[in-house]
XYZ file of C-alpha atoms in Angstrom:
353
model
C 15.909 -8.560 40.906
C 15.677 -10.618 37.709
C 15.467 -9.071 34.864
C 13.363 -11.465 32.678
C 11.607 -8.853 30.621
C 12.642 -8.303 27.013
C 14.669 -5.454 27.349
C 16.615 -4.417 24.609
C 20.123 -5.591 24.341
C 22.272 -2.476 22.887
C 26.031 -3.290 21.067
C 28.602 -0.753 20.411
C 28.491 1.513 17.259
C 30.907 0.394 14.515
C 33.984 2.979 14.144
C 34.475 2.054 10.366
C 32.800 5.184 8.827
C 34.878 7.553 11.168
C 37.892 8.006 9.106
C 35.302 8.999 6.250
C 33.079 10.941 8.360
C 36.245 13.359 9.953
C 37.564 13.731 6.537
C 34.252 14.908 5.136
C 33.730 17.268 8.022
C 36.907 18.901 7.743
C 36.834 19.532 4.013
C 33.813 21.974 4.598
C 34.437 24.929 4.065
C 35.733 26.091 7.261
C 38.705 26.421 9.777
C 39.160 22.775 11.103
C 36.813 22.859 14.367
C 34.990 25.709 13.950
C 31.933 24.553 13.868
C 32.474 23.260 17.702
C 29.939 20.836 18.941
C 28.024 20.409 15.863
C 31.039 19.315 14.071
C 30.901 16.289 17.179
C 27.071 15.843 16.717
C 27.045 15.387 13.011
C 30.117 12.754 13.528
C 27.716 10.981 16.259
C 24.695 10.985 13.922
C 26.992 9.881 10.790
C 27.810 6.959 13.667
C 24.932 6.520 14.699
C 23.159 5.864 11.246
C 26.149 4.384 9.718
C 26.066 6.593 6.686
C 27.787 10.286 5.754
C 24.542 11.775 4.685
C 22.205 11.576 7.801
C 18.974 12.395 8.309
C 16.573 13.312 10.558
C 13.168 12.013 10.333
C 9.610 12.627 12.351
C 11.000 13.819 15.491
C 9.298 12.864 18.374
C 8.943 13.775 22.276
C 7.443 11.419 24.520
C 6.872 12.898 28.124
C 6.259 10.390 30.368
C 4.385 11.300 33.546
C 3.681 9.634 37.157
C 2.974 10.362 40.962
C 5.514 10.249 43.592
C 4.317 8.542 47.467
C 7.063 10.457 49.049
C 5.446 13.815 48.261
C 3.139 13.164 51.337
C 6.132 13.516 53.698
C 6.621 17.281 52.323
C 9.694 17.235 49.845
C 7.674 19.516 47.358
C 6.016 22.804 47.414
C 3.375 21.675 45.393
C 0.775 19.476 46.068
C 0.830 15.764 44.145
C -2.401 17.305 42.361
C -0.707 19.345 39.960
C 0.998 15.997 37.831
C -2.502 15.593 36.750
C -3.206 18.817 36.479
C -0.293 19.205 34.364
C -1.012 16.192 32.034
C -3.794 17.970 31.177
C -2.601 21.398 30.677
C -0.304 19.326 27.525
C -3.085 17.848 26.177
C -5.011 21.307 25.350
C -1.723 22.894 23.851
C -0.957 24.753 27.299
C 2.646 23.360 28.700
C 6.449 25.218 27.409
C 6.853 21.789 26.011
C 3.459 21.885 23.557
C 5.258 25.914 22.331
C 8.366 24.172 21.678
C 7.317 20.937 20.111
C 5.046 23.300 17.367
C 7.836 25.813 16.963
C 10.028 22.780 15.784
C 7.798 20.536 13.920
C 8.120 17.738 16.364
C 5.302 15.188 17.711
C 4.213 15.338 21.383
C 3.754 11.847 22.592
C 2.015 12.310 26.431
C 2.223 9.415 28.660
C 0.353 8.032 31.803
C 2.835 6.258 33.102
C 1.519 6.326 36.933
C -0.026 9.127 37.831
C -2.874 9.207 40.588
C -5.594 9.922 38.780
C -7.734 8.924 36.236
C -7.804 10.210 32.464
C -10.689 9.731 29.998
C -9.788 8.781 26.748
C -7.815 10.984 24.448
C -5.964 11.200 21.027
C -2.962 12.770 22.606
C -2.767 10.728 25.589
C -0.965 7.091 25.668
C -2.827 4.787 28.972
C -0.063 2.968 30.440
C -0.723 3.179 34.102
C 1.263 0.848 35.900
C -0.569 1.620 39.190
C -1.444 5.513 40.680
C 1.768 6.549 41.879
C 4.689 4.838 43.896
C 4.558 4.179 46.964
C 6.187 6.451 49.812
C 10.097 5.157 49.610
C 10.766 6.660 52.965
C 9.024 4.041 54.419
C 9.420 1.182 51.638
C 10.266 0.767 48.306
C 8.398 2.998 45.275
C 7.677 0.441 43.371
C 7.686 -3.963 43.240
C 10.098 -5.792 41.102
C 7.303 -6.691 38.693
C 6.013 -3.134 38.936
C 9.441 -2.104 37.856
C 9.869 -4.486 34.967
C 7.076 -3.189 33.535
C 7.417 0.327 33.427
C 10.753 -1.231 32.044
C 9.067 -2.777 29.255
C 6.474 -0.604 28.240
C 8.322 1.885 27.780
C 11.214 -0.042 25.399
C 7.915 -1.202 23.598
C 6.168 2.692 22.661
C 9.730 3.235 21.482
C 10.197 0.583 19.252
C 6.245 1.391 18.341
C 7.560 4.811 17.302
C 10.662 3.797 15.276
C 8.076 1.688 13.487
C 6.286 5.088 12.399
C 9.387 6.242 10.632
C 10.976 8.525 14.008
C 14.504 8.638 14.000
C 15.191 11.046 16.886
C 13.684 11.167 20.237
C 13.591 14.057 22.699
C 12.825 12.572 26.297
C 10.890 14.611 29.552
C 8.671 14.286 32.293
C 5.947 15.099 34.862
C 6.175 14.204 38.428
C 5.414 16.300 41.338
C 8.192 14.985 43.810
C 10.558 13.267 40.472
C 13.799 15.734 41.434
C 13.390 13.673 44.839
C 13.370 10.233 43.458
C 16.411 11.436 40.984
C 18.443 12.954 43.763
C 17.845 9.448 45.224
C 18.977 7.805 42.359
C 21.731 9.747 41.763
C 23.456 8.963 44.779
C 22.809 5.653 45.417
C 24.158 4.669 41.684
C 27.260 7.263 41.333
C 28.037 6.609 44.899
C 27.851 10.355 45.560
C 26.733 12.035 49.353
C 22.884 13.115 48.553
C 23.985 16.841 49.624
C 25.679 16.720 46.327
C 22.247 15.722 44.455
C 19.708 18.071 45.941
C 18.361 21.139 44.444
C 15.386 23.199 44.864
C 12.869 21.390 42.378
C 9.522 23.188 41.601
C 11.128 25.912 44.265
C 11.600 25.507 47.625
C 12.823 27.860 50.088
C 15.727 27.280 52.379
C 13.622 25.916 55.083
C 11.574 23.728 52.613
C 15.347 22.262 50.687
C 16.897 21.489 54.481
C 13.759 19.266 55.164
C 13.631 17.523 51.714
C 17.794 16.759 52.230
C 16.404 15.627 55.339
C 13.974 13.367 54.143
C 15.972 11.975 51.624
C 18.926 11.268 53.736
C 16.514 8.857 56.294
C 15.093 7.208 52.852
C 18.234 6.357 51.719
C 19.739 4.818 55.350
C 16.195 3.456 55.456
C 17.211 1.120 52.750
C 20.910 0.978 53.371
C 21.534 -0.269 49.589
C 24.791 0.010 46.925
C 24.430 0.776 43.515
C 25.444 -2.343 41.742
C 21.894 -3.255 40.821
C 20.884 -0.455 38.958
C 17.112 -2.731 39.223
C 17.170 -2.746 42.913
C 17.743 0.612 43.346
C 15.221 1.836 40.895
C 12.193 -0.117 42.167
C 13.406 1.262 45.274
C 13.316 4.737 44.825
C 12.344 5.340 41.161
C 9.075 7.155 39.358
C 7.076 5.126 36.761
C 7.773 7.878 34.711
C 11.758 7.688 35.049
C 11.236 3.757 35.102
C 9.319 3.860 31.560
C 11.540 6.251 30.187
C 14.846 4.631 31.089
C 12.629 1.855 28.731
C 12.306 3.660 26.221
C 15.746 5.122 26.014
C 16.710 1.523 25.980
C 14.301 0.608 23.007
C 15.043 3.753 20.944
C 19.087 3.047 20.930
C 18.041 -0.607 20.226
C 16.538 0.691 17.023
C 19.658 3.302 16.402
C 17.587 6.241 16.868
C 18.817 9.625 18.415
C 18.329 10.044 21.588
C 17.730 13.984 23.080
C 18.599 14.182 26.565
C 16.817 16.745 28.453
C 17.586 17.738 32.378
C 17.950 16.043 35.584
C 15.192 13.738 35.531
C 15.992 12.738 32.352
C 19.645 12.476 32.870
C 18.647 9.963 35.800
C 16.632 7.758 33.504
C 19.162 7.693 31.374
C 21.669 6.885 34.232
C 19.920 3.836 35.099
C 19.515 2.899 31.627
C 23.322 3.137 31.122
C 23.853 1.179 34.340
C 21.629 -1.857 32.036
C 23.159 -1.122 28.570
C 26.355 1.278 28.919
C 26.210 1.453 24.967
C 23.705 3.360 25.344
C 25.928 6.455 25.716
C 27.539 6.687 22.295
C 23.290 7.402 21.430
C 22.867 10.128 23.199
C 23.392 13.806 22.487
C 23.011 15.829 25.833
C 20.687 18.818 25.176
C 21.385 21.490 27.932
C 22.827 22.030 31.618
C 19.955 22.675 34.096
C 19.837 24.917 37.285
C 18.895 21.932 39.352
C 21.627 21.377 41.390
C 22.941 18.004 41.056
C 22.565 18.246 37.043
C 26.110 19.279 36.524
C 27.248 16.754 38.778
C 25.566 13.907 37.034
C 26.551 15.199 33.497
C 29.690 15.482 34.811
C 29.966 11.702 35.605
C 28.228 10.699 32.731
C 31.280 12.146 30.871
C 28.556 14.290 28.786
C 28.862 17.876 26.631
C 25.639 19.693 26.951
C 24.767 21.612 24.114
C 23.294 24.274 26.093
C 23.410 26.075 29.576
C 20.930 28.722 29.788
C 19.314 27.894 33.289
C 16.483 25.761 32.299
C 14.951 23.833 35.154
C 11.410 23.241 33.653
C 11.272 19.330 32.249
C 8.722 18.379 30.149
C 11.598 18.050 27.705
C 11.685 21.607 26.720
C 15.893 21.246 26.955
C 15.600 18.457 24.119
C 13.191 20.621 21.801
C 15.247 24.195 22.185
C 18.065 22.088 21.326
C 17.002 20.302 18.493
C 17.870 23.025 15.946
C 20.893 22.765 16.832
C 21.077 19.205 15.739
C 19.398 19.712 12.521
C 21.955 22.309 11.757
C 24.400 19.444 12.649
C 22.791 17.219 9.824
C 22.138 20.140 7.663
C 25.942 20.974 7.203
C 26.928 17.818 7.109
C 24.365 17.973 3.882
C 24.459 21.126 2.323
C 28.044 22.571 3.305
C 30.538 22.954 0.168
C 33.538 21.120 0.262
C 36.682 23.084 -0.667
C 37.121 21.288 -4.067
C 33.632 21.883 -4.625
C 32.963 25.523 -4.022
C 36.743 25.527 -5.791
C 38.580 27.472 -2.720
C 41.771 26.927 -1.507
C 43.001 25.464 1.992
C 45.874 26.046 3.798
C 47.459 22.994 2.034
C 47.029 24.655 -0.887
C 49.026 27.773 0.207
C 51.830 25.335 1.533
């Protein structure tokens, strides 16, 4: 595949505050390191932003949502009905993800990526169908090239569209009866890992129902017999339009230097893919939480990432990236707000010495 879209081009972050941004976080008023991750988050944001005061500004979710053909040879529990149903259930306030997004003052964005059904019109809901739903990948690729490049590009474009609104930080999710299939796909055709390694239960499955899915997936992927060194290839090939638009927007949120919250497995495969296009796009990430889908740890794991949390989420909708987003606040708020030694006028251990 060509890749003769616009897609974001993403350089490494300058290193020159970093001297300056260590020495500021250890003069806080604390033991060297014990503040733990945060004290690693606030030195990525201070990166990130190029400046020792950062902020955080009009945090934003955007949970991208699409239909999966491969549901109709029985990898899921539920049936392919219940993405739409879903999508709707956010747009009345409903969903985990519309709790956590008004318990932490951040804006839903809900979008149609490819899902099989048609919405009317709504303030809450962004129309970027690329068609309704992939097609079935056991029997040929989800999606076209051109299909693919524009999920691609959308997706880098509502980004950039939201940097443009003042947001600084973006939490990432999804909706996709069937997605954890198309990830587990993904997964092992791009970290070259068996796809017994990448399956987990999804929305639920029983033994019976997680032996046929592994089954399923392992005739998809000799089906198309494919390497991961064309990160393109293999996600027309087995990808969601919702994991295709947000690997996009990933892409054109680092592009702008925003934040980028990293929810669960699905996520964690966009995001894989992206990487695979723009490896920069790492050193832009904070990783929000450890799922209980199986292959999660496995792909963090590779991905060389720190989750911030591990508490057995396997939900989506990007409810890892909005419980974890205090956290990151509190990151940027002591980086703020913390004395210094000199200023709160108490000694360190140099002083003792």
């Amino acid at each position: 595949m060509n890749l003769n879209t616009n897609l974001p081009k993403i350089g490494s972050l300058s290193q020159s505050l970093q001297a300056a941004l260590v020495d500021k976080i250890n003069h806080k008023t604390k033991p060297l390191g014990a503040l733990g991750q945060l004290e690693a988050v606030a030195l990525q944001l201070g990166l990130i932003q190029q400046t020792l005061t950062p902020q955080l500004s009009n945090p934003t979710l955007m949970v991208f949502a699409g239909d999966h053909g491969v549901v109709n040879s029985g990898v899921s529990p539920y049936p392919q009905a219940v993405t739409a149903q879903m999508v709707l259930n956010f747009l009345q306030g409903g969903a985990a993800i519309n709790v956590f997004a008004r318990q932490h003052n951040m804006r839903l964005r809900v979008i149609d990526a490819g899902v099989n059904h048609d919405f009317d019109v709504h303030t809450d809901l962004i129309h970027a169908k690329v068609a309704a739903g992939t097609a079935n990948f056991l029997q040929e690729a989800a999606m076209t090239s051109a299909q693919c490049q524009q999920a691609l590009a959308t997706g880098a474009s509502l980004a950039r569209q939201e940097v443009a609104s003042g947001c600084n930080v973006f939490g990432f999710g999804e909706m996709g009866i069937g997605n954890t299939s198309s990830a587990s796909c993904l997964m092992s055709v791009l970290c070259g890992i068996p796809i017994e390694e990448c399956v987990g239960r999804g929305t639920g499955l029983d033994d019976a129902g997680l032996a046929q899915k592994l089954s399923i997936l392992k005739q998809a992927i000799d089906f198309h017999d494919m390497g991961g060194d064309n990160a393109l290839d293999v996600l027309a090939t087995f990808g969601g339009y919702e994991i295709a638009m947000m690997a996009g927007a990933m892409l054109g949120a680092a592009e702008q230097q925003a934040v980028l919250l990293i929810d669960g497995f699905i996520a964690t495969a966009a995001l894989l893919v992206a990487a695979q296009l723009q490896p920069n796009i790492l050193q832009y990430c904070v990783f929000t939480h450890c799922s209980g889908e199986a292959g999660h740890r496995r792909l963090l794991a590779h991905l060389g990432a720190t989750p911030l949390l591990d508490i057995g989420l396997r939900l989506g909708e990007g409810t890892g990236a909005a419980l974890a987003y205090p956290l990151v606040q509190a990151a940027v708020n002591f980086m703020n707000e913390m004395a210094s030694f000199e200023s709160a006028g108490v000694s360190t251990a140099e002083d003792a010495a």
